[in-house]
Amino acid sequence: MMKGLIKAILVLCFLSGCQMLGAEQDIRPMQLSQNAVIDQEYADEAKKIILSMEEVVEIKGVSQKTDIYLAPRVKHFDRFRLKEIRKYGYDSVKKRYPDATVHVSTDQKIFMELEKLEQELKNKTISEERMEKKLKKLDEMMKG
């Protein structure tokens, strides 16, 4: 009796967990191009390209001149394929912007730093010089 009840509860938990995984969320990247201190058209377009990948659930990114910095957040089960996902994302953006220098990182720290930068750009609380310094620091972090 007790074992049957425990099994039933486990099955219900499993089914409700699967149901939550299947729930598609409509996640849109923050669009910055219209109201940012520095034009973010490249970054906005690149974010759309990478977000179209089914493994990606969220993306942060900024651009400055011809540099595009992107940090996608990947579905949990796809974390074993990070290198492949980074390469595909890089290639897709590079195809759209062949003259740009594209930086793609799946590192959580880079994701958080780009999220902060996006907010500062949106709120217009960052200067071009400060952004350049932060992006140089990010570039060094990405190279490891």
PDB file of C-alpha atoms in Angstrom:
ATOM      1  CA  MET A   1       0.000   0.000   0.000  1.00  0.00           C
ATOM      2  CA  MET A   2       2.687   2.481   1.049  1.00  0.00           C
ATOM      3  CA  LYS A   3       5.002   1.507  -1.831  1.00  0.00           C
ATOM      4  CA  GLY A   4       2.160   2.025  -4.327  1.00  0.00           C
ATOM      5  CA  LEU A   5       1.458   5.485  -2.919  1.00  0.00           C
ATOM      6  CA  ILE A   6       5.129   6.482  -3.100  1.00  0.00           C
ATOM      7  CA  LYS A   7       5.360   5.225  -6.710  1.00  0.00           C
ATOM      8  CA  ALA A   8       2.238   7.187  -7.650  1.00  0.00           C
ATOM      9  CA  ILE A   9       3.646  10.369  -6.111  1.00  0.00           C
ATOM     10  CA  LEU A  10       6.979   9.882  -7.913  1.00  0.00           C
ATOM     11  CA  VAL A  11       5.208   9.371 -11.243  1.00  0.00           C
ATOM     12  CA  LEU A  12       3.125  12.507 -10.693  1.00  0.00           C
ATOM     13  CA  CYS A  13       6.246  14.531  -9.798  1.00  0.00           C
ATOM     14  CA  PHE A  14       8.037  13.230 -12.871  1.00  0.00           C
ATOM     15  CA  LEU A  15       5.121  14.059 -15.172  1.00  0.00           C
ATOM     16  CA  SER A  16       4.677  17.555 -13.751  1.00  0.00           C
ATOM     17  CA  GLY A  17       8.429  18.150 -14.103  1.00  0.00           C
ATOM     18  CA  CYS A  18       8.350  17.092 -17.755  1.00  0.00           C
ATOM     19  CA  GLN A  19       5.368  19.314 -18.335  1.00  0.00           C
ATOM     20  CA  MET A  20       7.299  22.323 -17.020  1.00  0.00           C
ATOM     21  CA  LEU A  21      10.255  21.529 -19.310  1.00  0.00           C
ATOM     22  CA  GLY A  22       7.990  21.482 -22.340  1.00  0.00           C
ATOM     23  CA  ALA A  23       6.425  24.844 -21.543  1.00  0.00           C
ATOM     24  CA  GLU A  24       7.776  27.139 -24.210  1.00  0.00           C
ATOM     25  CA  GLN A  25       8.684  30.568 -22.964  1.00  0.00           C
ATOM     26  CA  ASP A  26       8.684  33.538 -25.259  1.00  0.00           C
ATOM     27  CA  ILE A  27      12.053  34.990 -24.326  1.00  0.00           C
ATOM     28  CA  ARG A  28      13.160  37.992 -26.292  1.00  0.00           C
ATOM     29  CA  PRO A  29      16.597  39.532 -26.008  1.00  0.00           C
ATOM     30  CA  MET A  30      16.820  43.094 -24.789  1.00  0.00           C
ATOM     31  CA  GLN A  31      16.780  45.360 -27.842  1.00  0.00           C
ATOM     32  CA  LEU A  32      19.129  48.267 -27.264  1.00  0.00           C
ATOM     33  CA  SER A  33      19.720  49.874 -30.655  1.00  0.00           C
ATOM     34  CA  GLN A  34      17.195  52.700 -30.385  1.00  0.00           C
ATOM     35  CA  ASN A  35      17.978  53.995 -26.925  1.00  0.00           C
ATOM     36  CA  ALA A  36      21.571  53.086 -26.089  1.00  0.00           C
ATOM     37  CA  VAL A  37      24.537  55.414 -25.668  1.00  0.00           C
ATOM     38  CA  ILE A  38      26.441  53.411 -28.291  1.00  0.00           C
ATOM     39  CA  ASP A  39      24.662  51.938 -31.329  1.00  0.00           C
ATOM     40  CA  GLN A  40      23.733  48.318 -30.601  1.00  0.00           C
ATOM     41  CA  GLU A  41      22.243  47.289 -33.946  1.00  0.00           C
ATOM     42  CA  TYR A  42      24.883  44.580 -34.533  1.00  0.00           C
ATOM     43  CA  ALA A  43      24.389  43.106 -31.072  1.00  0.00           C
ATOM     44  CA  ASP A  44      20.588  43.137 -31.359  1.00  0.00           C
ATOM     45  CA  GLU A  45      20.659  41.308 -34.689  1.00  0.00           C
ATOM     46  CA  ALA A  46      23.303  38.831 -33.462  1.00  0.00           C
ATOM     47  CA  LYS A  47      21.217  38.086 -30.338  1.00  0.00           C
ATOM     48  CA  LYS A  48      18.221  37.231 -32.532  1.00  0.00           C
ATOM     49  CA  ILE A  49      20.375  34.895 -34.633  1.00  0.00           C
ATOM     50  CA  ILE A  50      21.727  32.982 -31.632  1.00  0.00           C
ATOM     51  CA  LEU A  51      18.393  32.932 -29.790  1.00  0.00           C
ATOM     52  CA  SER A  52      16.896  31.169 -32.806  1.00  0.00           C
ATOM     53  CA  MET A  53      19.035  28.135 -31.883  1.00  0.00           C
ATOM     54  CA  GLU A  54      16.871  25.635 -30.021  1.00  0.00           C
ATOM     55  CA  GLU A  55      19.560  24.973 -27.360  1.00  0.00           C
ATOM     56  CA  VAL A  56      19.642  28.636 -26.295  1.00  0.00           C
ATOM     57  CA  VAL A  57      17.148  29.880 -23.692  1.00  0.00           C
ATOM     58  CA  GLU A  58      18.491  33.392 -23.098  1.00  0.00           C
ATOM     59  CA  ILE A  59      21.174  35.677 -24.490  1.00  0.00           C
ATOM     60  CA  LYS A  60      23.043  38.807 -23.485  1.00  0.00           C
ATOM     61  CA  GLY A  61      25.229  40.816 -25.781  1.00  0.00           C
ATOM     62  CA  VAL A  62      26.651  44.193 -26.695  1.00  0.00           C
ATOM     63  CA  SER A  63      28.581  45.597 -29.611  1.00  0.00           C
ATOM     64  CA  GLN A  64      31.080  48.360 -30.083  1.00  0.00           C
ATOM     65  CA  LYS A  65      32.326  49.389 -33.519  1.00  0.00           C
ATOM     66  CA  THR A  66      32.976  46.040 -35.229  1.00  0.00           C
ATOM     67  CA  ASP A  67      33.205  43.917 -32.054  1.00  0.00           C
ATOM     68  CA  ILE A  68      30.194  41.838 -31.020  1.00  0.00           C
ATOM     69  CA  TYR A  69      30.214  40.192 -27.576  1.00  0.00           C
ATOM     70  CA  LEU A  70      27.601  37.484 -26.943  1.00  0.00           C
ATOM     71  CA  ALA A  71      26.846  35.155 -24.051  1.00  0.00           C
ATOM     72  CA  PRO A  72      24.058  32.639 -24.578  1.00  0.00           C
ATOM     73  CA  ARG A  73      22.509  30.688 -21.695  1.00  0.00           C
ATOM     74  CA  VAL A  74      22.024  27.093 -22.824  1.00  0.00           C
ATOM     75  CA  LYS A  75      19.387  24.506 -21.837  1.00  0.00           C
ATOM     76  CA  HIS A  76      20.620  22.265 -19.037  1.00  0.00           C
ATOM     77  CA  PHE A  77      20.698  19.071 -21.129  1.00  0.00           C
ATOM     78  CA  ASP A  78      22.690  20.783 -23.897  1.00  0.00           C
ATOM     79  CA  ARG A  79      25.543  21.823 -21.606  1.00  0.00           C
ATOM     80  CA  PHE A  80      27.561  18.788 -22.761  1.00  0.00           C
ATOM     81  CA  ARG A  81      27.701  20.339 -26.243  1.00  0.00           C
ATOM     82  CA  LEU A  82      28.881  23.844 -25.309  1.00  0.00           C
ATOM     83  CA  LYS A  83      31.828  23.902 -27.706  1.00  0.00           C
ATOM     84  CA  GLU A  84      29.612  22.871 -30.627  1.00  0.00           C
ATOM     85  CA  ILE A  85      26.929  25.427 -29.662  1.00  0.00           C
ATOM     86  CA  ARG A  86      29.510  28.235 -29.371  1.00  0.00           C
ATOM     87  CA  LYS A  87      30.967  27.342 -32.778  1.00  0.00           C
ATOM     88  CA  TYR A  88      27.562  27.201 -34.470  1.00  0.00           C
ATOM     89  CA  GLY A  89      26.532  30.510 -32.884  1.00  0.00           C
ATOM     90  CA  TYR A  90      29.831  32.120 -33.876  1.00  0.00           C
ATOM     91  CA  ASP A  91      29.556  30.838 -37.455  1.00  0.00           C
ATOM     92  CA  SER A  92      25.942  32.029 -37.787  1.00  0.00           C
ATOM     93  CA  VAL A  93      26.765  35.566 -36.601  1.00  0.00           C
ATOM     94  CA  LYS A  94      29.993  35.678 -38.655  1.00  0.00           C
ATOM     95  CA  LYS A  95      27.987  34.746 -41.762  1.00  0.00           C
ATOM     96  CA  ARG A  96      25.679  37.725 -41.143  1.00  0.00           C
ATOM     97  CA  TYR A  97      28.538  40.115 -40.219  1.00  0.00           C
ATOM     98  CA  PRO A  98      31.677  38.871 -42.018  1.00  0.00           C
ATOM     99  CA  ASP A  99      33.676  42.027 -41.174  1.00  0.00           C
ATOM    100  CA  ALA A 100      32.854  41.947 -37.447  1.00  0.00           C
ATOM    101  CA  THR A 101      34.985  40.448 -34.685  1.00  0.00           C
ATOM    102  CA  VAL A 102      32.610  38.059 -32.936  1.00  0.00           C
ATOM    103  CA  HIS A 103      33.131  36.840 -29.352  1.00  0.00           C
ATOM    104  CA  VAL A 104      30.836  34.059 -28.066  1.00  0.00           C
ATOM    105  CA  SER A 105      31.091  32.690 -24.531  1.00  0.00           C
ATOM    106  CA  THR A 106      28.873  30.298 -22.579  1.00  0.00           C
ATOM    107  CA  ASP A 107      30.600  31.254 -19.310  1.00  0.00           C
ATOM    108  CA  GLN A 108      28.114  32.347 -16.626  1.00  0.00           C
ATOM    109  CA  LYS A 109      30.396  35.153 -15.413  1.00  0.00           C
ATOM    110  CA  ILE A 110      30.567  36.642 -18.933  1.00  0.00           C
ATOM    111  CA  PHE A 111      26.771  36.329 -19.167  1.00  0.00           C
ATOM    112  CA  MET A 112      26.351  38.327 -15.942  1.00  0.00           C
ATOM    113  CA  GLU A 113      28.877  40.983 -17.008  1.00  0.00           C
ATOM    114  CA  LEU A 114      27.120  41.458 -20.359  1.00  0.00           C
ATOM    115  CA  GLU A 115      23.788  41.649 -18.538  1.00  0.00           C
ATOM    116  CA  LYS A 116      25.163  44.526 -16.433  1.00  0.00           C
ATOM    117  CA  LEU A 117      26.511  46.248 -19.534  1.00  0.00           C
ATOM    118  CA  GLU A 118      23.141  45.917 -21.285  1.00  0.00           C
ATOM    119  CA  GLN A 119      21.435  47.530 -18.294  1.00  0.00           C
ATOM    120  CA  GLU A 120      23.953  50.374 -18.188  1.00  0.00           C
ATOM    121  CA  LEU A 121      23.486  50.989 -21.907  1.00  0.00           C
ATOM    122  CA  LYS A 122      19.719  50.907 -21.580  1.00  0.00           C
ATOM    123  CA  ASN A 123      19.779  53.292 -18.620  1.00  0.00           C
ATOM    124  CA  LYS A 124      22.429  55.447 -20.331  1.00  0.00           C
ATOM    125  CA  THR A 125      24.683  55.277 -17.271  1.00  0.00           C
ATOM    126  CA  ILE A 126      27.899  54.325 -19.088  1.00  0.00           C
ATOM    127  CA  SER A 127      30.286  56.366 -21.190  1.00  0.00           C
ATOM    128  CA  GLU A 128      31.909  55.117 -24.376  1.00  0.00           C
ATOM    129  CA  GLU A 129      35.350  55.095 -22.693  1.00  0.00           C
ATOM    130  CA  ARG A 130      34.120  53.091 -19.698  1.00  0.00           C
ATOM    131  CA  MET A 131      32.393  50.633 -22.004  1.00  0.00           C
ATOM    132  CA  GLU A 132      35.587  50.204 -24.001  1.00  0.00           C
ATOM    133  CA  LYS A 133      37.536  49.438 -20.789  1.00  0.00           C
ATOM    134  CA  LYS A 134      34.902  46.917 -19.645  1.00  0.00           C
ATOM    135  CA  LEU A 135      34.896  45.201 -23.046  1.00  0.00           C
ATOM    136  CA  LYS A 136      38.711  44.932 -23.013  1.00  0.00           C
ATOM    137  CA  LYS A 137      38.472  43.314 -19.588  1.00  0.00           C
ATOM    138  CA  LEU A 138      35.743  40.964 -20.877  1.00  0.00           C
ATOM    139  CA  ASP A 139      37.885  40.087 -23.875  1.00  0.00           C
ATOM    140  CA  GLU A 140      40.744  39.080 -21.550  1.00  0.00           C
ATOM    141  CA  MET A 141      38.339  37.027 -19.414  1.00  0.00           C
ATOM    142  CA  MET A 142      37.031  35.226 -22.514  1.00  0.00           C
ATOM    143  CA  LYS A 143      40.550  34.302 -23.616  1.00  0.00           C
ATOM    144  CA  GLY A 144      41.153  32.826 -20.175  1.00  0.00           C
TER     145      GLY A 144
END
